[in-house]
Amino acid sequence: MTFLRRAVAAAGAALVLAAGGCTQEQNTVVPAGAVDEVGAVATDPALHAKLPEAVRTRGFLRLVTDASYAPMEYFAADGRTIIGFEPDLAAALGQVLGIRVEMVVGVFSTALDEVSAGTYDGVLASMTDTADRRDRADFVNYFSTGTSILVQRGNPNAITDLDDLCGHSVAAEKGTIQEAMLERTGKTCGSAPLTIVSLPTNADALMELRLGRVAAVLQDYPPAAYLTTDDRTSAFFELASDRQYEPGLFGIAVNRNNGALRDCLRDALQLLIDSGTYRELLLRWELTGSGVSKATVNGG
């Protein structure tokens, strides 16, 4: 079993950042897993040799993310180090592949375009693998979850289901499946229209909810549950219900023309699953309910 050590600095991470209290300059580069260390993960020489030559030459992968989604990825107390399940997973994948992995702060709604343009090697930002997105990228699937409705503590608008969003303003991060879900819901609202507030980051959406400017926020279940149970944010947020809407797979998005990198990431993930390291990371971040048993590509 792999030994994993969680550094003291991670335990003191300021969750208020995830609730919209801070912003971070785009294109800031930090090493994945810089606070939460992944130890004793063996490099696989055969997989390293299969990496694209350009990646082996420069010695690192660069993945774009939006670090406002605790416990998946968020800023530590220093305001610049990205911690969470996905940075730890990235660090472990890098160790298997024998390269460094960097997380770059970017804009979620344009992340796939940046990968297509070659600016980044991939997206690791809790991005759901959908048929529409597969037109622009391949996805190495590593996580499974659905969407939740997050409301203010006390649920002042008595929202329990998607239908209850009609007649209210509801926020979501721009470019997400939650934004698309709100668009579909709005078409059924009739005389009580749904106002969609699309914002650049999840942190922006949460701030709107905390200030009462919107009645709810749609986001994936793990970050929503995290906010409602952590001592630093539970006074402000609660789940409208335990239901998870439209469950799907998260994937590391890579350029469709970069099959070698895609397959190396898939095989490295499978080694982490087989070794038990992947499960240890899920346990560390209390995400075992969303783990996958097999590394797949495009849901297959």
Coordinates of N, CA and C in Angstrom, one line a residue, residues 156-257:
P156 N -34.6 29.8 2.5 CA -35.7 30.8 2.6 C -36.7 30.8 1.4
N157 N -36.3 30.2 0.3 CA -37.2 30.1 -0.9 C -37.9 28.7 -1.0
A158 N -37.7 27.9 0.0 CA -38.3 26.5 0.0 C -38.1 25.8 -1.3
I159 N -36.8 25.8 -1.8 CA -36.5 25.1 -3.0 C -36.1 23.6 -2.7
T160 N -36.7 22.7 -3.3 CA -36.4 21.3 -3.1 C -36.1 20.5 -4.4
D161 N -36.4 21.1 -5.5 CA -36.3 20.4 -6.8 C -36.0 21.5 -7.9
L162 N -35.6 21.0 -9.1 CA -35.4 21.9 -10.2 C -36.6 22.7 -10.5
D163 N -37.8 22.2 -10.4 CA -39.0 22.9 -10.8 C -39.2 24.1 -9.9
D164 N -38.7 24.1 -8.6 CA -38.8 25.2 -7.7 C -37.9 26.3 -8.1
L165 N -37.0 26.2 -9.0 CA -36.2 27.3 -9.4 C -36.9 28.3 -10.3
C166 N -38.0 27.9 -10.9 CA -38.8 28.8 -11.7 C -39.2 30.0 -10.9
G167 N -39.1 31.2 -11.5 CA -39.4 32.4 -10.8 C -38.3 33.0 -10.0
H168 N -37.1 32.4 -10.0 CA -36.0 32.9 -9.2 C -34.8 33.1 -10.1
S169 N -33.8 33.8 -9.6 CA -32.5 33.9 -10.2 C -31.6 32.8 -9.6
V170 N -30.9 32.1 -10.5 CA -30.1 31.0 -10.1 C -28.7 31.1 -10.8
A171 N -27.6 30.9 -10.0 CA -26.3 31.1 -10.6 C -25.6 29.8 -10.9
A172 N -24.7 29.8 -11.9 CA -23.9 28.7 -12.2 C -22.6 29.2 -12.9
E173 N -21.6 28.4 -12.9 CA -20.3 28.8 -13.5 C -20.5 28.7 -15.0
K174 N -20.1 29.7 -15.8 CA -20.2 29.8 -17.2 C -19.5 28.6 -17.9
G175 N -20.2 28.0 -18.8 CA -19.6 26.9 -19.6 C -19.8 25.5 -19.0
T176 N -20.4 25.4 -17.8 CA -20.6 24.2 -17.1 C -21.9 23.4 -17.6
I177 N -22.0 22.2 -17.3 CA -23.2 21.4 -17.5 C -24.3 22.0 -16.7
Q178 N -24.0 22.6 -15.6 CA -25.1 23.2 -14.7 C -25.7 24.4 -15.4
E179 N -25.0 25.1 -16.1 CA -25.5 26.2 -16.9 C -26.5 25.7 -17.9
A180 N -26.1 24.6 -18.6 CA -27.0 24.0 -19.6 C -28.2 23.4 -19.0
M181 N -28.1 22.8 -17.8 CA -29.2 22.3 -17.1 C -30.2 23.4 -16.7
L182 N -29.7 24.5 -16.3 CA -30.6 25.6 -16.0 C -31.3 26.1 -17.3
E183 N -30.6 26.1 -18.4 CA -31.3 26.5 -19.6 C -32.4 25.6 -20.0
R184 N -32.2 24.3 -19.8 CA -33.3 23.3 -20.1 C -34.5 23.5 -19.1
T185 N -34.1 23.7 -17.8 CA -35.2 23.9 -16.8 C -36.0 25.2 -17.1
G186 N -35.3 26.2 -17.6 CA -36.0 27.5 -17.8 C -37.1 27.4 -18.9
K187 N -36.9 26.4 -19.9 CA -37.8 26.3 -20.9 C -39.2 25.7 -20.4
T188 N -39.2 25.1 -19.2 CA -40.4 24.5 -18.7 C -41.1 25.4 -17.7
C189 N -40.6 26.6 -17.5 CA -41.0 27.5 -16.4 C -42.3 28.3 -16.7
G190 N -42.7 28.4 -17.9 CA -43.9 29.1 -18.3 C -43.9 30.6 -17.8
S191 N -45.0 30.9 -17.1 CA -45.2 32.3 -16.7 C -44.3 32.8 -15.5
A192 N -43.5 31.8 -14.9 CA -42.6 32.2 -13.8 C -41.2 31.9 -14.3
P193 N -40.6 32.9 -15.1 CA -39.3 32.6 -15.7 C -38.2 32.4 -14.7
L194 N -37.3 31.6 -15.2 CA -36.0 31.4 -14.4 C -34.9 32.3 -15.0
T195 N -34.3 33.1 -14.2 CA -33.2 34.0 -14.6 C -31.9 33.3 -14.3
I196 N -31.1 33.1 -15.3 CA -29.8 32.4 -15.2 C -28.7 33.4 -15.0
V197 N -28.0 33.3 -14.0 CA -26.8 34.2 -13.7 C -25.6 33.4 -14.0
S198 N -24.9 33.6 -15.1 CA -23.7 32.8 -15.5 C -22.5 33.7 -15.1
L199 N -21.6 33.1 -14.3 CA -20.5 33.8 -13.8 C -19.1 33.1 -14.1
P200 N -18.0 33.9 -14.1 CA -16.8 33.3 -14.6 C -16.2 32.2 -13.8
T201 N -16.5 32.2 -12.4 CA -16.0 31.1 -11.6 C -17.1 30.6 -10.6
N202 N -16.9 29.5 -10.1 CA -17.8 28.9 -9.1 C -17.8 29.8 -7.8
A203 N -16.6 30.4 -7.5 CA -16.5 31.2 -6.3 C -17.4 32.5 -6.5
D204 N -17.5 33.0 -7.7 CA -18.4 34.1 -8.0 C -19.8 33.8 -7.7
A205 N -20.2 32.6 -8.2 CA -21.6 32.1 -8.0 C -21.9 31.9 -6.5
L206 N -21.0 31.4 -5.8 CA -21.2 31.2 -4.3 C -21.4 32.5 -3.6
M207 N -20.6 33.5 -4.0 CA -20.7 34.8 -3.4 C -22.1 35.4 -3.6
E208 N -22.6 35.3 -4.8 CA -24.0 35.8 -5.1 C -25.0 35.1 -4.3
L209 N -24.9 33.8 -4.0 CA -25.8 33.1 -3.1 C -25.7 33.6 -1.7
R210 N -24.4 33.7 -1.2 CA -24.2 34.1 0.1 C -24.8 35.5 0.4
L211 N -24.7 36.4 -0.6 CA -25.3 37.7 -0.4 C -26.8 37.8 -0.7
G212 N -27.4 36.7 -1.1 CA -28.8 36.7 -1.3 C -29.2 37.2 -2.7
R213 N -28.3 37.4 -3.6 CA -28.6 38.0 -4.9 C -29.2 36.9 -5.8
V214 N -29.0 35.6 -5.5 CA -29.6 34.5 -6.2 C -30.2 33.6 -5.2
A215 N -31.2 32.8 -5.7 CA -31.9 31.9 -4.8 C -31.2 30.6 -4.6
A216 N -30.3 30.2 -5.6 CA -29.7 28.9 -5.5 C -28.4 29.0 -6.5
V217 N -27.6 28.0 -6.3 CA -26.5 27.7 -7.2 C -26.5 26.2 -7.5
L218 N -26.3 25.9 -8.8 CA -26.2 24.6 -9.2 C -24.7 24.2 -9.4
Q219 N -24.2 23.1 -8.7 CA -22.9 22.7 -8.8 C -22.8 21.2 -8.5
D220 N -21.6 20.6 -8.8 CA -21.5 19.2 -8.6 C -21.7 18.8 -7.1
Y221 N -22.1 17.6 -6.8 CA -22.4 17.2 -5.4 C -21.3 17.3 -4.5
P222 N -20.1 16.8 -4.8 CA -19.0 16.9 -3.8 C -18.7 18.3 -3.3
P223 N -18.5 19.3 -4.2 CA -18.2 20.6 -3.6 C -19.4 21.2 -2.9
A224 N -20.6 20.9 -3.3 CA -21.8 21.4 -2.6 C -21.9 20.8 -1.2
A225 N -21.7 19.5 -1.1 CA -21.7 18.8 0.2 C -20.6 19.3 1.1
Y226 N -19.4 19.6 0.5 CA -18.3 20.1 1.3 C -18.6 21.4 1.9
L227 N -19.2 22.3 1.2 CA -19.6 23.6 1.7 C -20.6 23.5 2.9
T228 N -21.5 22.6 2.8 CA -22.6 22.5 3.8 C -22.2 21.8 5.0
T229 N -21.0 21.2 5.1 CA -20.6 20.4 6.2 C -19.3 21.0 6.9
D230 N -18.6 21.8 6.2 CA -17.4 22.4 6.8 C -17.8 23.5 7.8
D231 N -17.1 23.6 8.9 CA -17.4 24.6 9.9 C -17.3 26.0 9.4
R232 N -16.5 26.3 8.4 CA -16.3 27.6 8.0 C -17.3 28.1 7.0
T233 N -18.1 27.2 6.5 CA -19.1 27.6 5.5 C -20.5 27.1 5.7
S234 N -20.6 26.1 6.6 CA -21.9 25.5 6.8 C -23.0 26.4 7.3
A235 N -22.6 27.5 8.0 CA -23.6 28.5 8.4 C -24.3 29.3 7.3
F236 N -23.7 29.2 6.1 CA -24.2 30.0 5.0 C -24.9 29.1 4.0
F237 N -24.7 27.8 3.9 CA -25.2 27.0 2.8 C -25.8 25.7 3.2
E238 N -26.8 25.2 2.5 CA -27.3 23.9 2.7 C -27.7 23.3 1.3
L239 N -27.9 22.0 1.3 CA -28.4 21.3 0.1 C -29.9 21.4 0.1
A240 N -30.5 21.7 -1.1 CA -31.9 21.7 -1.2 C -32.5 20.3 -1.0
S241 N -31.8 19.3 -1.4 CA -32.2 17.9 -1.2 C -30.9 17.1 -1.3
D242 N -31.1 15.7 -1.1 CA -29.9 14.8 -1.3 C -29.8 14.3 -2.7
R243 N -30.7 14.8 -3.6 CA -30.8 14.3 -5.0 C -29.6 14.8 -5.8
Q244 N -29.0 13.9 -6.6 CA -28.0 14.2 -7.6 C -28.6 14.1 -9.0
Y245 N -28.6 15.2 -9.7 CA -29.2 15.3 -11.0 C -28.1 14.9 -12.1
E246 N -28.6 14.2 -13.1 CA -27.8 13.8 -14.3 C -26.4 13.4 -13.9
P247 N -26.2 12.3 -13.2 CA -24.8 11.9 -12.8 C -24.0 11.5 -14.1
G248 N -22.7 11.8 -14.0 CA -21.8 11.6 -15.1 C -20.4 11.4 -14.7
L249 N -19.5 11.3 -15.6 CA -18.1 11.1 -15.3 C -17.3 12.4 -15.5
F250 N -16.4 12.6 -14.6 CA -15.4 13.7 -14.8 C -14.3 13.1 -15.7
G251 N -13.6 13.9 -16.4 CA -12.5 13.4 -17.2 C -11.4 14.5 -17.3
I252 N -10.1 14.0 -17.4 CA -9.0 14.9 -17.8 C -9.1 15.0 -19.3
A253 N -9.4 16.3 -19.8 CA -9.6 16.5 -21.2 C -8.2 16.8 -21.9
V254 N -8.0 16.0 -23.0 CA -6.7 16.2 -23.8 C -7.1 16.4 -25.2
N255 N -6.2 17.0 -26.0 CA -6.5 17.2 -27.4 C -6.8 15.9 -28.1
R256 N -7.8 15.9 -29.0 CA -8.2 14.6 -29.7 C -7.1 14.1 -30.6
N257 N -6.1 15.0 -30.9 CA -5.0 14.5 -31.8 C -3.8 14.1 -31.0

